[in-house]
Structures are given as C-alpha cells and as structure tokens.
C-alpha cells in the first residue's frame, strides 16, 4: 500500500512522486526498472475537466493513471499511443471528477484502484456528489478500492 502521506501532496507533487515511485520501484512492486525513460502526460477529462495523468515507464511499458475522471476511451488511447499498460489507478481524493472513470478503467485494464482510506466515504457517495453537481452518476457502481 502507498503511504498515506503521499496523498497530502498537491496533484503536481503526486505526479512527480508517482514517477519517482515507478522509477525506483518503491510500493509499486514490479512496475519499475532502474534505467527507465519516464513518460508523463497530463490532460483534462470530463465531467469537470480535472487533470488526469499517465505516468509510465517506456522500457517496461507499465503505467499508473492518476485521477481518471472520465472519458476512459481517451485515457486508453493515451496509454496505447505510448505503448503502455495501466497497472495502478491512483486517486488523489474522492471527488466525482477524479473517480468516475476508475471502475471502467479497471475493467478494461485490470489495474488496481488505490485511494487514501480517509476519502473512502466520499468515494462511496459518488451518486450524491453527482446529484449535487447535476452530473449523471456512473452507469455501474464504483468498484471498491483494492488498496489504501
């Protein structure tokens, strides 16, 4: 499991931290090699245009996706364009615009969903969040996180 303190960083720091974790192999197991050429791509995703990030290792072809808010087809296209396979889905916090695409991305890639346990309650209340923002809720319930 990732250390809880990792989630206290702001998103840009989290992306750098994820890249460092991939590059040195800490907490992400076999995702890393020592001579990695990192791939880092940040792009907005619906429904509220939050930044989603792909952090990958060009040598191993493995990647982490940070905050897959929506448009999973586009996220998968980004992964494929770099020849990457998503192994972990990191969620910085439980707001709807950071989590709505996580379950579909997990189904399509088999990646683990990782979130700070303090955000689990918010993650589980995605339908209420969607109602409050007048955004359609996920078609299928969110998958439970695999790790905290």
mmCIF file of C-alpha atoms in Angstrom:
data_model
loop_
_atom_site.group_PDB
_atom_site.id
_atom_site.type_symbol
_atom_site.label_atom_id
_atom_site.label_comp_id
_atom_site.label_asym_id
_atom_site.label_seq_id
_atom_site.Cartn_x
_atom_site.Cartn_y
_atom_site.Cartn_z
ATOM 1 C CA UNK A 1 0.000 0.000 0.000
ATOM 2 C CA UNK A 2 1.113 3.533 -0.697
ATOM 3 C CA UNK A 3 1.933 5.644 2.341
ATOM 4 C CA UNK A 4 -0.922 7.936 3.390
ATOM 5 C CA UNK A 5 1.478 10.869 3.475
ATOM 6 C CA UNK A 6 1.810 10.599 -0.317
ATOM 7 C CA UNK A 7 -1.768 11.785 -0.696
ATOM 8 C CA UNK A 8 -1.085 15.002 1.224
ATOM 9 C CA UNK A 9 0.863 16.396 -1.724
ATOM 10 C CA UNK A 10 -0.864 18.592 -4.234
ATOM 11 C CA UNK A 11 -1.552 16.983 -7.603
ATOM 12 C CA UNK A 12 1.665 18.146 -9.362
ATOM 13 C CA UNK A 13 3.692 16.736 -6.499
ATOM 14 C CA UNK A 14 1.716 13.494 -6.659
ATOM 15 C CA UNK A 15 2.550 13.107 -10.337
ATOM 16 C CA UNK A 16 6.249 13.603 -9.633
ATOM 17 C CA UNK A 17 6.005 11.226 -6.672
ATOM 18 C CA UNK A 18 4.282 8.610 -8.841
ATOM 19 C CA UNK A 19 7.025 8.960 -11.441
ATOM 20 C CA UNK A 20 9.645 8.565 -8.728
ATOM 21 C CA UNK A 21 7.859 5.510 -7.332
ATOM 22 C CA UNK A 22 7.802 3.951 -10.777
ATOM 23 C CA UNK A 23 11.448 4.799 -11.392
ATOM 24 C CA UNK A 24 12.762 3.296 -8.167
ATOM 25 C CA UNK A 25 10.201 0.537 -7.736
ATOM 26 C CA UNK A 26 9.008 1.563 -4.274
ATOM 27 C CA UNK A 27 5.487 0.472 -3.296
ATOM 28 C CA UNK A 28 4.569 -0.366 -6.884
ATOM 29 C CA UNK A 29 6.342 -3.681 -6.957
ATOM 30 C CA UNK A 30 7.448 -4.873 -10.384
ATOM 31 C CA UNK A 31 6.362 -1.683 -12.168
ATOM 32 C CA UNK A 32 9.853 -0.276 -12.309
ATOM 33 C CA UNK A 33 13.214 -0.795 -13.871
ATOM 34 C CA UNK A 34 16.349 1.053 -12.913
ATOM 35 C CA UNK A 35 17.008 2.526 -16.380
ATOM 36 C CA UNK A 36 13.564 3.913 -17.038
ATOM 37 C CA UNK A 37 12.720 6.614 -19.544
ATOM 38 C CA UNK A 38 9.645 8.195 -17.908
ATOM 39 C CA UNK A 39 6.521 9.128 -19.802
ATOM 40 C CA UNK A 40 4.377 11.758 -18.109
ATOM 41 C CA UNK A 41 1.294 13.134 -19.816
ATOM 42 C CA UNK A 42 -1.320 15.356 -18.174
ATOM 43 C CA UNK A 43 -4.652 16.169 -19.832
ATOM 44 C CA UNK A 44 -8.148 17.324 -18.790
ATOM 45 C CA UNK A 45 -11.028 14.859 -18.647
ATOM 46 C CA UNK A 46 -14.769 15.345 -18.209
ATOM 47 C CA UNK A 47 -17.057 15.928 -16.479
ATOM 48 C CA UNK A 48 -15.357 18.924 -14.808
ATOM 49 C CA UNK A 49 -12.064 18.981 -16.728
ATOM 50 C CA UNK A 50 -9.896 17.780 -13.844
ATOM 51 C CA UNK A 51 -6.366 16.799 -14.795
ATOM 52 C CA UNK A 52 -5.780 13.120 -15.422
ATOM 53 C CA UNK A 53 -2.180 11.940 -15.627
ATOM 54 C CA UNK A 54 -0.473 8.975 -17.218
ATOM 55 C CA UNK A 55 2.898 8.168 -15.647
ATOM 56 C CA UNK A 56 4.697 5.340 -17.371
ATOM 57 C CA UNK A 57 7.934 3.502 -17.959
ATOM 58 C CA UNK A 58 8.822 3.310 -21.639
ATOM 59 C CA UNK A 59 11.104 0.356 -21.020
ATOM 60 C CA UNK A 60 8.677 -1.943 -19.187
ATOM 61 C CA UNK A 61 5.554 -0.496 -20.815
ATOM 62 C CA UNK A 62 3.817 -0.248 -17.438
ATOM 63 C CA UNK A 63 1.948 2.812 -16.184
ATOM 64 C CA UNK A 64 -0.028 4.446 -13.428
ATOM 65 C CA UNK A 65 -3.094 6.573 -14.223
ATOM 66 C CA UNK A 66 -3.800 9.366 -11.741
ATOM 67 C CA UNK A 67 -7.382 10.679 -11.338
ATOM 68 C CA UNK A 68 -9.301 9.078 -14.240
ATOM 69 C CA UNK A 69 -12.310 11.382 -14.021
ATOM 70 C CA UNK A 70 -13.980 10.404 -17.252
ATOM 71 C CA UNK A 71 -13.641 9.655 -20.977
ATOM 72 C CA UNK A 72 -11.923 6.335 -20.413
ATOM 73 C CA UNK A 73 -11.698 5.786 -24.182
ATOM 74 C CA UNK A 74 -9.396 8.825 -24.395
ATOM 75 C CA UNK A 75 -7.319 7.634 -21.417
ATOM 76 C CA UNK A 76 -6.906 4.196 -23.005
ATOM 77 C CA UNK A 77 -5.929 5.854 -26.310
ATOM 78 C CA UNK A 78 -3.237 7.820 -24.447
ATOM 79 C CA UNK A 79 -1.922 4.622 -22.875
ATOM 80 C CA UNK A 80 -1.917 2.827 -26.238
ATOM 81 C CA UNK A 81 -0.251 5.738 -28.032
ATOM 82 C CA UNK A 82 2.730 5.317 -25.688
ATOM 83 C CA UNK A 83 2.619 1.508 -25.721
ATOM 84 C CA UNK A 84 1.703 1.441 -22.019
ATOM 85 C CA UNK A 85 -0.372 -0.921 -19.875
ATOM 86 C CA UNK A 86 -2.100 0.543 -16.832
ATOM 87 C CA UNK A 87 -1.149 -1.378 -13.678
ATOM 88 C CA UNK A 88 -2.365 1.029 -10.979
ATOM 89 C CA UNK A 89 -5.053 3.711 -10.762
ATOM 90 C CA UNK A 90 -4.167 6.348 -8.175
ATOM 91 C CA UNK A 91 -6.974 8.550 -6.909
ATOM 92 C CA UNK A 92 -5.784 11.697 -5.160
ATOM 93 C CA UNK A 93 -9.130 12.281 -3.435
ATOM 94 C CA UNK A 94 -12.750 11.170 -3.647
ATOM 95 C CA UNK A 95 -14.344 13.973 -5.654
ATOM 96 C CA UNK A 96 -16.514 12.780 -8.525
ATOM 97 C CA UNK A 97 -14.367 14.390 -11.213
ATOM 98 C CA UNK A 98 -11.376 12.327 -10.058
ATOM 99 C CA UNK A 99 -13.109 8.949 -9.700
ATOM 100 C CA UNK A 100 -15.923 8.446 -12.213
ATOM 101 C CA UNK A 101 -13.727 6.667 -14.785
ATOM 102 C CA UNK A 102 -11.835 4.465 -12.313
ATOM 103 C CA UNK A 103 -14.149 1.454 -12.437
ATOM 104 C CA UNK A 104 -14.343 1.361 -16.234
ATOM 105 C CA UNK A 105 -10.570 1.785 -16.497
ATOM 106 C CA UNK A 106 -10.100 -1.065 -14.006
ATOM 107 C CA UNK A 107 -12.460 -3.293 -16.035
ATOM 108 C CA UNK A 108 -10.592 -2.535 -19.245
ATOM 109 C CA UNK A 109 -7.057 -2.856 -17.883
ATOM 110 C CA UNK A 110 -7.219 -4.998 -14.750
ATOM 111 C CA UNK A 111 -5.400 -2.242 -12.824
ATOM 112 C CA UNK A 112 -5.750 -1.847 -9.081
ATOM 113 C CA UNK A 113 -7.589 1.198 -7.691
ATOM 114 C CA UNK A 114 -5.675 2.919 -4.893
ATOM 115 C CA UNK A 115 -7.138 5.730 -2.781
ATOM 116 C CA UNK A 116 -6.455 7.272 0.603
ATOM 117 C CA UNK A 117 -8.659 5.471 3.129
ATOM 118 C CA UNK A 118 -9.761 8.848 4.521
ATOM 119 C CA UNK A 119 -11.540 9.521 1.212
ATOM 120 C CA UNK A 120 -13.393 6.210 1.084
ATOM 121 C CA UNK A 121 -16.632 7.760 2.426
ATOM 122 C CA UNK A 122 -16.578 10.434 -0.264
ATOM 123 C CA UNK A 123 -15.739 7.831 -2.931
ATOM 124 C CA UNK A 124 -18.720 5.735 -1.843
ATOM 125 C CA UNK A 125 -21.059 8.756 -2.075
ATOM 126 C CA UNK A 126 -20.378 9.438 -5.745
ATOM 127 C CA UNK A 127 -24.099 9.348 -6.611
ATOM 128 C CA UNK A 128 -24.827 12.110 -4.086
ATOM 129 C CA UNK A 129 -21.927 14.152 -5.451
ATOM 130 C CA UNK A 130 -23.270 13.739 -8.986
ATOM 131 C CA UNK A 131 -26.729 14.806 -7.861
ATOM 132 C CA UNK A 132 -25.322 17.936 -6.205
ATOM 133 C CA UNK A 133 -23.395 18.900 -9.350
ATOM 134 C CA UNK A 134 -26.195 17.826 -11.716
ATOM 135 C CA UNK A 135 -23.932 15.342 -13.429
ATOM 136 C CA UNK A 136 -25.198 11.882 -14.452
ATOM 137 C CA UNK A 137 -23.996 9.237 -11.982
ATOM 138 C CA UNK A 138 -21.874 6.306 -13.130
ATOM 139 C CA UNK A 139 -23.874 3.702 -15.050
ATOM 140 C CA UNK A 140 -22.462 0.928 -12.871
ATOM 141 C CA UNK A 141 -21.487 1.255 -9.189
ATOM 142 C CA UNK A 142 -17.882 2.145 -8.482
ATOM 143 C CA UNK A 143 -15.618 -0.813 -7.795
ATOM 144 C CA UNK A 144 -14.268 -0.881 -4.261
ATOM 145 C CA UNK A 145 -10.646 0.261 -3.990
ATOM 146 C CA UNK A 146 -8.048 -2.501 -3.982
ATOM 147 C CA UNK A 147 -5.626 -0.719 -1.675
ATOM 148 C CA UNK A 148 -5.289 2.301 0.570
#
